[in-house]
């Protein structure tokens, strides 16, 4: 089915301008605790052995060469996790979260995708389908659609903090997206006339209705130019603003780019360290922005695949296979590294070069969807993660 | 062809295949859209230059010179600093140096973007310009990396424009050996592990063994030629990366051996010796020619023909490329040995290309350019409105990834991006107000795709300014 057809139902409601300016509410939402979920896409293949170095593995330092992060306690060394693993020294907020039992790290994890194309890998990461480009909707949207009452146009439970919704958020469930507008607002009359013109164009009609509904949103991203830190922090703050609203969305998605470190990756300092630090600061800002809602929040960070274990010829790493993923938040039963660690001995490597995957990323995603968002058990494989029977949901990821 | 009989081909030719009509263009096409497009393929492709635009080699030489000056300053400042307790001189120089490279690059980027924008707004051969932009995006570099902001424009002028009406193989070779591409995909320092240069380095620094960087090799296969479905393995990527070792850029010191700094240089000492097997074919080590041989075979590979045909069909016809049009173009590509005008004529000759008017959403670039063309908005003589492109979501030459900008309507239909287009349309309407009569202009720009609803909406607008806003914001103008 085409995306355009999915959108038709919502567009009909928008066509006459009836929705313009109306308050979006979540009528179906039960009173009491409302779980919040944030999915952060790390585009470009974040090096899991740099972010979560296996400092206790006898093969680590030798294979990594100049990229190796030192053991905890050494200068520029890792922040300690459990003896075998540490966190990159730039990830201080994440480390405090780990100590506070609000961060679980998954290692040697991978999506079902086994080739090394960013674009196909991200497609699998977002569609939740084992084959790239098999479907045009995302697993998170399909999961939202599986929640009771989700298909009503007024039930927008998801928001993308991005100019256009990433693939993971596209699909049958009504979702919205938000990014700042720097131009002066239109007068209502012109807007109404344009809405009339769009009554015959389902896509534009729907998008305009969404845009107008979001106009009342507080804040602006005016200051987000240049450095990754300012951008990430502003995006994270925007996500927090929306999620914090009692009648606002409960799921947010945003993405970060620049993790494709083929060249001069650095170690405790350097290019990747700067970006990890920016991400870490943004996650801290997300927590601050969410305030009391943080205790109902789980944040999943995932990337399309890992990178070669050994450094390449230009002090970076090339595309690999398994990597790390991260589940963070007040709702998370954290303080753990969950892995069936394959080790870094030559025999253990996947195709003689990559960290071998031992945990299916979909198993983590299914666990979060089921226990945190309450996605019905029967929906987890179909329609959310087709052909994923072997990737059984990981249980016990959230606080009781 | 039913639609052709109804006189729709003028509007489709100008909007789908061009950059939007200028007033009078539809009348000039006169219902003969396919002929108008075919005629644009005749004669040499338009080149842009002058206006102080510099060659990539010239730009890189200026960057090298600046770096040398900054290095010298830093060393002087360091010596001064070492004499005293605090080295304020060193940090001051570092701050100054931090600004100097952007100060060099920014005007180059603005001039190049301006030249491209003026060409797009004024060209009489908009189909060729669209094709140029298609290929520039196919062989994308992105200005958010390193010094690419200084090179993206000259790269397009040097590798795409000369070959857009030529042969695919020539364009492929030109792009893969251009310094911008080598820098963007990190090939300039990729070194064969058994090369002379690598052995020398290892002798001097035991334990440090330089080697290959696969980035260019992988993206050449995946994004530029056979595509991810082309049937290659990791071993093929690695082998091709070895083939490409030594494809590098001449630095300032290479002028001693006759290489012009900032141009392509094959560094034999960095090249991995030996025969390589790539996608089942053996390539003996012929140095630089080994890479050329592999690229020529990639260009001729049937998977490349299909990949290019599919991308062209998606770009010009529909998000779901019609199979007959893809087959026709792939066959034209293969049978002509990659002769691009032959492929473009197959596109024009595909009946599907003339179906379903206004099905695709314009990109921000196409939207802004078509508004400037249609309303004959004044264009600054020295720079493009780069902030506008950034605001509407398509910073010029900044796709952010070697895959280039995405090409589906759904990639451009974000709610807040749409609102920004509308808000900008409103600002344009406010600015030119009664300077243009949208009632008269609408049929001249949109021809037979102008809907009754839009025509009446414009006719009943509250003001001339609002009528212009409605014309630009209309679905027929947002789409192509």
PDB file of C-alpha atoms in Angstrom, chain A residues 68-247:
ATOM      1  CA  UNK A  68      41.755   2.079  21.806  1.00  0.00           C
ATOM      2  CA  UNK A  69      40.234   3.630  24.902  1.00  0.00           C
ATOM      3  CA  UNK A  70      42.278   2.945  28.019  1.00  0.00           C
ATOM      4  CA  UNK A  71      41.152   1.050  31.066  1.00  0.00           C
ATOM      5  CA  UNK A  72      39.241   2.933  33.764  1.00  0.00           C
ATOM      6  CA  UNK A  73      41.527   4.905  35.995  1.00  0.00           C
ATOM      7  CA  UNK A  74      44.124   5.544  33.304  1.00  0.00           C
ATOM      8  CA  UNK A  75      44.463   8.947  31.689  1.00  0.00           C
ATOM      9  CA  UNK A  76      41.645   9.368  29.176  1.00  0.00           C
ATOM     10  CA  UNK A  77      40.443   5.943  30.215  1.00  0.00           C
ATOM     11  CA  UNK A  78      36.946   4.524  30.029  1.00  0.00           C
ATOM     12  CA  UNK A  79      34.279   5.226  32.629  1.00  0.00           C
ATOM     13  CA  UNK A  80      33.808   1.910  34.420  1.00  0.00           C
ATOM     14  CA  UNK A  81      30.769  -0.275  33.816  1.00  0.00           C
ATOM     15  CA  UNK A  82      31.222  -3.895  34.789  1.00  0.00           C
ATOM     16  CA  UNK A  83      34.888  -4.814  34.448  1.00  0.00           C
ATOM     17  CA  UNK A  84      34.660  -6.102  30.897  1.00  0.00           C
ATOM     18  CA  UNK A  85      33.102  -2.918  29.499  1.00  0.00           C
ATOM     19  CA  UNK A  86      33.465   0.783  30.024  1.00  0.00           C
ATOM     20  CA  UNK A  87      31.874   3.887  28.532  1.00  0.00           C
ATOM     21  CA  UNK A  88      33.695   6.417  26.390  1.00  0.00           C
ATOM     22  CA  UNK A  89      34.997   9.212  28.653  1.00  0.00           C
ATOM     23  CA  UNK A  90      32.808  11.749  26.825  1.00  0.00           C
ATOM     24  CA  UNK A  91      29.642   9.997  28.007  1.00  0.00           C
ATOM     25  CA  UNK A  92      29.540  11.355  31.543  1.00  0.00           C
ATOM     26  CA  UNK A  93      25.770  11.846  31.749  1.00  0.00           C
ATOM     27  CA  UNK A  94      25.208   8.340  30.470  1.00  0.00           C
ATOM     28  CA  UNK A  95      27.652   7.050  33.034  1.00  0.00           C
ATOM     29  CA  UNK A  96      25.837   8.833  35.862  1.00  0.00           C
ATOM     30  CA  UNK A  97      22.643   7.292  34.527  1.00  0.00           C
ATOM     31  CA  UNK A  98      24.246   3.859  34.597  1.00  0.00           C
ATOM     32  CA  UNK A  99      25.312   4.361  38.193  1.00  0.00           C
ATOM     33  CA  UNK A 100      21.765   5.512  39.008  1.00  0.00           C
ATOM     34  CA  UNK A 101      20.502   2.302  37.369  1.00  0.00           C
ATOM     35  CA  UNK A 102      18.803   4.233  34.570  1.00  0.00           C
ATOM     36  CA  UNK A 103      20.915   2.982  31.664  1.00  0.00           C
ATOM     37  CA  UNK A 104      21.126  -0.474  30.158  1.00  0.00           C
ATOM     38  CA  UNK A 105      23.724  -1.092  27.461  1.00  0.00           C
ATOM     39  CA  UNK A 106      23.289  -3.887  24.935  1.00  0.00           C
ATOM     40  CA  UNK A 107      26.416  -5.073  23.201  1.00  0.00           C
ATOM     41  CA  UNK A 108      27.196  -7.261  20.209  1.00  0.00           C
ATOM     42  CA  UNK A 109      23.747  -6.315  18.974  1.00  0.00           C
ATOM     43  CA  UNK A 110      22.658  -5.976  15.349  1.00  0.00           C
ATOM     44  CA  UNK A 111      19.591  -5.711  13.208  1.00  0.00           C
ATOM     45  CA  UNK A 112      18.945  -8.659  10.876  1.00  0.00           C
ATOM     46  CA  UNK A 113      20.761  -6.779   8.093  1.00  0.00           C
ATOM     47  CA  UNK A 114      24.155  -8.314   7.276  1.00  0.00           C
ATOM     48  CA  UNK A 115      25.591  -6.252   4.437  1.00  0.00           C
ATOM     49  CA  UNK A 116      27.297  -2.937   4.917  1.00  0.00           C
ATOM     50  CA  UNK A 117      25.349  -0.274   3.096  1.00  0.00           C
ATOM     51  CA  UNK A 118      24.301   2.680   5.283  1.00  0.00           C
ATOM     52  CA  UNK A 119      21.215   3.263   3.259  1.00  0.00           C
ATOM     53  CA  UNK A 120      19.977  -0.315   3.319  1.00  0.00           C
ATOM     54  CA  UNK A 121      21.043  -0.725   6.933  1.00  0.00           C
ATOM     55  CA  UNK A 122      19.093   2.342   8.018  1.00  0.00           C
ATOM     56  CA  UNK A 123      16.138   1.135   6.005  1.00  0.00           C
ATOM     57  CA  UNK A 124      16.100  -2.155   7.947  1.00  0.00           C
ATOM     58  CA  UNK A 125      16.648  -0.306  11.232  1.00  0.00           C
ATOM     59  CA  UNK A 126      13.620   1.840  10.510  1.00  0.00           C
ATOM     60  CA  UNK A 127      11.222  -0.462   8.692  1.00  0.00           C
ATOM     61  CA  UNK A 128      11.796  -3.366  11.102  1.00  0.00           C
ATOM     62  CA  UNK A 129      11.651  -5.668   8.113  1.00  0.00           C
ATOM     63  CA  UNK A 130      14.530  -8.129   7.614  1.00  0.00           C
ATOM     64  CA  UNK A 131      14.904  -7.136   3.953  1.00  0.00           C
ATOM     65  CA  UNK A 132      15.736  -3.564   2.965  1.00  0.00           C
ATOM     66  CA  UNK A 133      13.135  -1.622   0.997  1.00  0.00           C
ATOM     67  CA  UNK A 134      10.510  -4.317   1.514  1.00  0.00           C
ATOM     68  CA  UNK A 135       7.951  -1.937   3.037  1.00  0.00           C
ATOM     69  CA  UNK A 136       7.413   1.807   3.155  1.00  0.00           C
ATOM     70  CA  UNK A 137       6.364   2.116   6.778  1.00  0.00           C
ATOM     71  CA  UNK A 138       8.308   2.093  10.028  1.00  0.00           C
ATOM     72  CA  UNK A 139       8.105  -0.312  12.955  1.00  0.00           C
ATOM     73  CA  UNK A 140       7.422   2.423  15.471  1.00  0.00           C
ATOM     74  CA  UNK A 141       4.489   3.765  13.513  1.00  0.00           C
ATOM     75  CA  UNK A 142       3.053   0.279  13.082  1.00  0.00           C
ATOM     76  CA  UNK A 143       3.495  -0.287  16.813  1.00  0.00           C
ATOM     77  CA  UNK A 144       1.571   2.906  17.538  1.00  0.00           C
ATOM     78  CA  UNK A 145      -1.118   1.792  15.120  1.00  0.00           C
ATOM     79  CA  UNK A 146      -1.458  -1.428  17.103  1.00  0.00           C
ATOM     80  CA  UNK A 147      -2.395   0.491  20.252  1.00  0.00           C
ATOM     81  CA  UNK A 148      -6.129   0.726  20.920  1.00  0.00           C
ATOM     82  CA  UNK A 149      -7.782   3.747  19.324  1.00  0.00           C
ATOM     83  CA  UNK A 150      -4.613   4.771  17.522  1.00  0.00           C
ATOM     84  CA  UNK A 151      -6.068   5.167  14.061  1.00  0.00           C
ATOM     85  CA  UNK A 152      -8.447   7.965  14.974  1.00  0.00           C
ATOM     86  CA  UNK A 153      -7.047  11.103  13.345  1.00  0.00           C
ATOM     87  CA  UNK A 154      -7.110  13.018  16.626  1.00  0.00           C
ATOM     88  CA  UNK A 155      -4.917  10.465  18.365  1.00  0.00           C
ATOM     89  CA  UNK A 156      -1.511  11.688  17.237  1.00  0.00           C
ATOM     90  CA  UNK A 157       0.704   9.853  19.668  1.00  0.00           C
ATOM     91  CA  UNK A 158       3.972  10.267  17.810  1.00  0.00           C
ATOM     92  CA  UNK A 159       6.044  13.270  16.848  1.00  0.00           C
ATOM     93  CA  UNK A 160       9.196  13.567  14.770  1.00  0.00           C
ATOM     94  CA  UNK A 161      11.489  16.409  15.723  1.00  0.00           C
ATOM     95  CA  UNK A 162      12.579  16.799  12.124  1.00  0.00           C
ATOM     96  CA  UNK A 163      11.528  18.628   8.969  1.00  0.00           C
ATOM     97  CA  UNK A 164       9.972  15.417   7.648  1.00  0.00           C
ATOM     98  CA  UNK A 165       9.153  12.249   9.493  1.00  0.00           C
ATOM     99  CA  UNK A 166      11.919   9.645   9.352  1.00  0.00           C
ATOM    100  CA  UNK A 167      10.861   6.320   7.864  1.00  0.00           C
ATOM    101  CA  UNK A 168      10.551   4.682  11.299  1.00  0.00           C
ATOM    102  CA  UNK A 169       7.686   7.076  12.060  1.00  0.00           C
ATOM    103  CA  UNK A 170       5.839   6.775   8.764  1.00  0.00           C
ATOM    104  CA  UNK A 171       2.817   4.565   8.355  1.00  0.00           C
ATOM    105  CA  UNK A 172      -0.855   4.128   9.186  1.00  0.00           C
ATOM    106  CA  UNK A 173      -0.893   5.779  12.616  1.00  0.00           C
ATOM    107  CA  UNK A 174      -1.492   9.523  12.679  1.00  0.00           C
ATOM    108  CA  UNK A 175       1.748  11.236  13.641  1.00  0.00           C
ATOM    109  CA  UNK A 176       3.097  14.713  13.316  1.00  0.00           C
ATOM    110  CA  UNK A 177       6.420  16.381  12.859  1.00  0.00           C
ATOM    111  CA  UNK A 178       7.820  19.635  14.086  1.00  0.00           C
ATOM    112  CA  UNK A 179      10.730  21.866  13.252  1.00  0.00           C
ATOM    113  CA  UNK A 180      11.018  25.591  13.631  1.00  0.00           C
ATOM    114  CA  UNK A 181       9.689  28.129  11.188  1.00  0.00           C
ATOM    115  CA  UNK A 182      11.501  31.417  10.956  1.00  0.00           C
ATOM    116  CA  UNK A 183       9.057  33.206   8.688  1.00  0.00           C
ATOM    117  CA  UNK A 184       6.242  35.433   9.800  1.00  0.00           C
ATOM    118  CA  UNK A 185       2.937  33.693  10.431  1.00  0.00           C
ATOM    119  CA  UNK A 186       0.269  33.873   7.757  1.00  0.00           C
ATOM    120  CA  UNK A 187      -3.013  35.542   8.281  1.00  0.00           C
ATOM    121  CA  UNK A 188      -5.937  33.218   8.820  1.00  0.00           C
ATOM    122  CA  UNK A 189      -7.739  34.231   5.661  1.00  0.00           C
ATOM    123  CA  UNK A 190      -4.874  33.330   3.330  1.00  0.00           C
ATOM    124  CA  UNK A 191      -4.371  30.112   5.202  1.00  0.00           C
ATOM    125  CA  UNK A 192      -8.030  29.178   4.883  1.00  0.00           C
ATOM    126  CA  UNK A 193      -7.959  29.832   1.133  1.00  0.00           C
ATOM    127  CA  UNK A 194      -4.890  27.645   0.721  1.00  0.00           C
ATOM    128  CA  UNK A 195      -6.539  24.934   2.818  1.00  0.00           C
ATOM    129  CA  UNK A 196      -9.480  25.118   0.394  1.00  0.00           C
ATOM    130  CA  UNK A 197      -7.138  24.637  -2.576  1.00  0.00           C
ATOM    131  CA  UNK A 198      -5.647  21.616  -0.821  1.00  0.00           C
ATOM    132  CA  UNK A 199      -9.005  19.960  -0.321  1.00  0.00           C
ATOM    133  CA  UNK A 200      -8.340  18.068  -3.570  1.00  0.00           C
ATOM    134  CA  UNK A 201      -4.791  17.160  -2.659  1.00  0.00           C
ATOM    135  CA  UNK A 202      -4.900  14.615   0.177  1.00  0.00           C
ATOM    136  CA  UNK A 203      -1.203  14.808   1.013  1.00  0.00           C
ATOM    137  CA  UNK A 204      -0.839  18.568   1.040  1.00  0.00           C
ATOM    138  CA  UNK A 205      -4.170  18.925   2.841  1.00  0.00           C
ATOM    139  CA  UNK A 206      -3.071  16.592   5.599  1.00  0.00           C
ATOM    140  CA  UNK A 207       0.354  18.190   5.955  1.00  0.00           C
ATOM    141  CA  UNK A 208      -1.039  21.682   6.136  1.00  0.00           C
ATOM    142  CA  UNK A 209      -3.489  20.646   8.846  1.00  0.00           C
ATOM    143  CA  UNK A 210      -0.626  19.136  10.818  1.00  0.00           C
ATOM    144  CA  UNK A 211       1.525  22.190  10.403  1.00  0.00           C
ATOM    145  CA  UNK A 212      -1.211  24.475  11.611  1.00  0.00           C
ATOM    146  CA  UNK A 213      -2.012  22.277  14.576  1.00  0.00           C
ATOM    147  CA  UNK A 214       1.622  22.546  15.649  1.00  0.00           C
ATOM    148  CA  UNK A 215       1.800  26.309  15.302  1.00  0.00           C
ATOM    149  CA  UNK A 216       1.026  26.904  18.936  1.00  0.00           C
ATOM    150  CA  UNK A 217       4.101  24.952  19.928  1.00  0.00           C
ATOM    151  CA  UNK A 218       6.411  26.804  22.265  1.00  0.00           C
ATOM    152  CA  UNK A 219      10.009  27.599  21.597  1.00  0.00           C
ATOM    153  CA  UNK A 220      12.137  27.878  18.528  1.00  0.00           C
ATOM    154  CA  UNK A 221      15.317  26.385  17.183  1.00  0.00           C
ATOM    155  CA  UNK A 222      16.704  29.689  15.995  1.00  0.00           C
ATOM    156  CA  UNK A 223      20.045  29.243  17.682  1.00  0.00           C
ATOM    157  CA  UNK A 224      20.825  25.828  16.269  1.00  0.00           C
ATOM    158  CA  UNK A 225      23.441  26.553  13.715  1.00  0.00           C
ATOM    159  CA  UNK A 226      26.886  25.097  13.331  1.00  0.00           C
ATOM    160  CA  UNK A 227      28.005  22.874  16.145  1.00  0.00           C
ATOM    161  CA  UNK A 228      26.395  19.471  16.695  1.00  0.00           C
ATOM    162  CA  UNK A 229      25.974  20.128  20.398  1.00  0.00           C
ATOM    163  CA  UNK A 230      23.678  23.125  19.947  1.00  0.00           C
ATOM    164  CA  UNK A 231      21.638  21.231  17.352  1.00  0.00           C
ATOM    165  CA  UNK A 232      21.267  18.065  19.394  1.00  0.00           C
ATOM    166  CA  UNK A 233      20.430  19.967  22.562  1.00  0.00           C
ATOM    167  CA  UNK A 234      17.746  22.050  20.867  1.00  0.00           C
ATOM    168  CA  UNK A 235      16.187  19.002  19.262  1.00  0.00           C
ATOM    169  CA  UNK A 236      16.242  17.121  22.564  1.00  0.00           C
ATOM    170  CA  UNK A 237      14.667  20.088  24.350  1.00  0.00           C
ATOM    171  CA  UNK A 238      11.955  20.313  21.719  1.00  0.00           C
ATOM    172  CA  UNK A 239      11.209  16.610  22.152  1.00  0.00           C
ATOM    173  CA  UNK A 240      10.983  17.119  25.907  1.00  0.00           C
ATOM    174  CA  UNK A 241       8.600  20.060  25.520  1.00  0.00           C
ATOM    175  CA  UNK A 242       6.169  18.019  23.468  1.00  0.00           C
ATOM    176  CA  UNK A 243       6.406  14.878  25.581  1.00  0.00           C
ATOM    177  CA  UNK A 244       5.959  16.767  28.815  1.00  0.00           C
ATOM    178  CA  UNK A 245       2.533  18.075  27.858  1.00  0.00           C
ATOM    179  CA  UNK A 246      -0.141  16.047  29.618  1.00  0.00           C
ATOM    180  CA  UNK A 247      -2.223  15.790  26.448  1.00  0.00           C
TER     181      UNK A 247
END
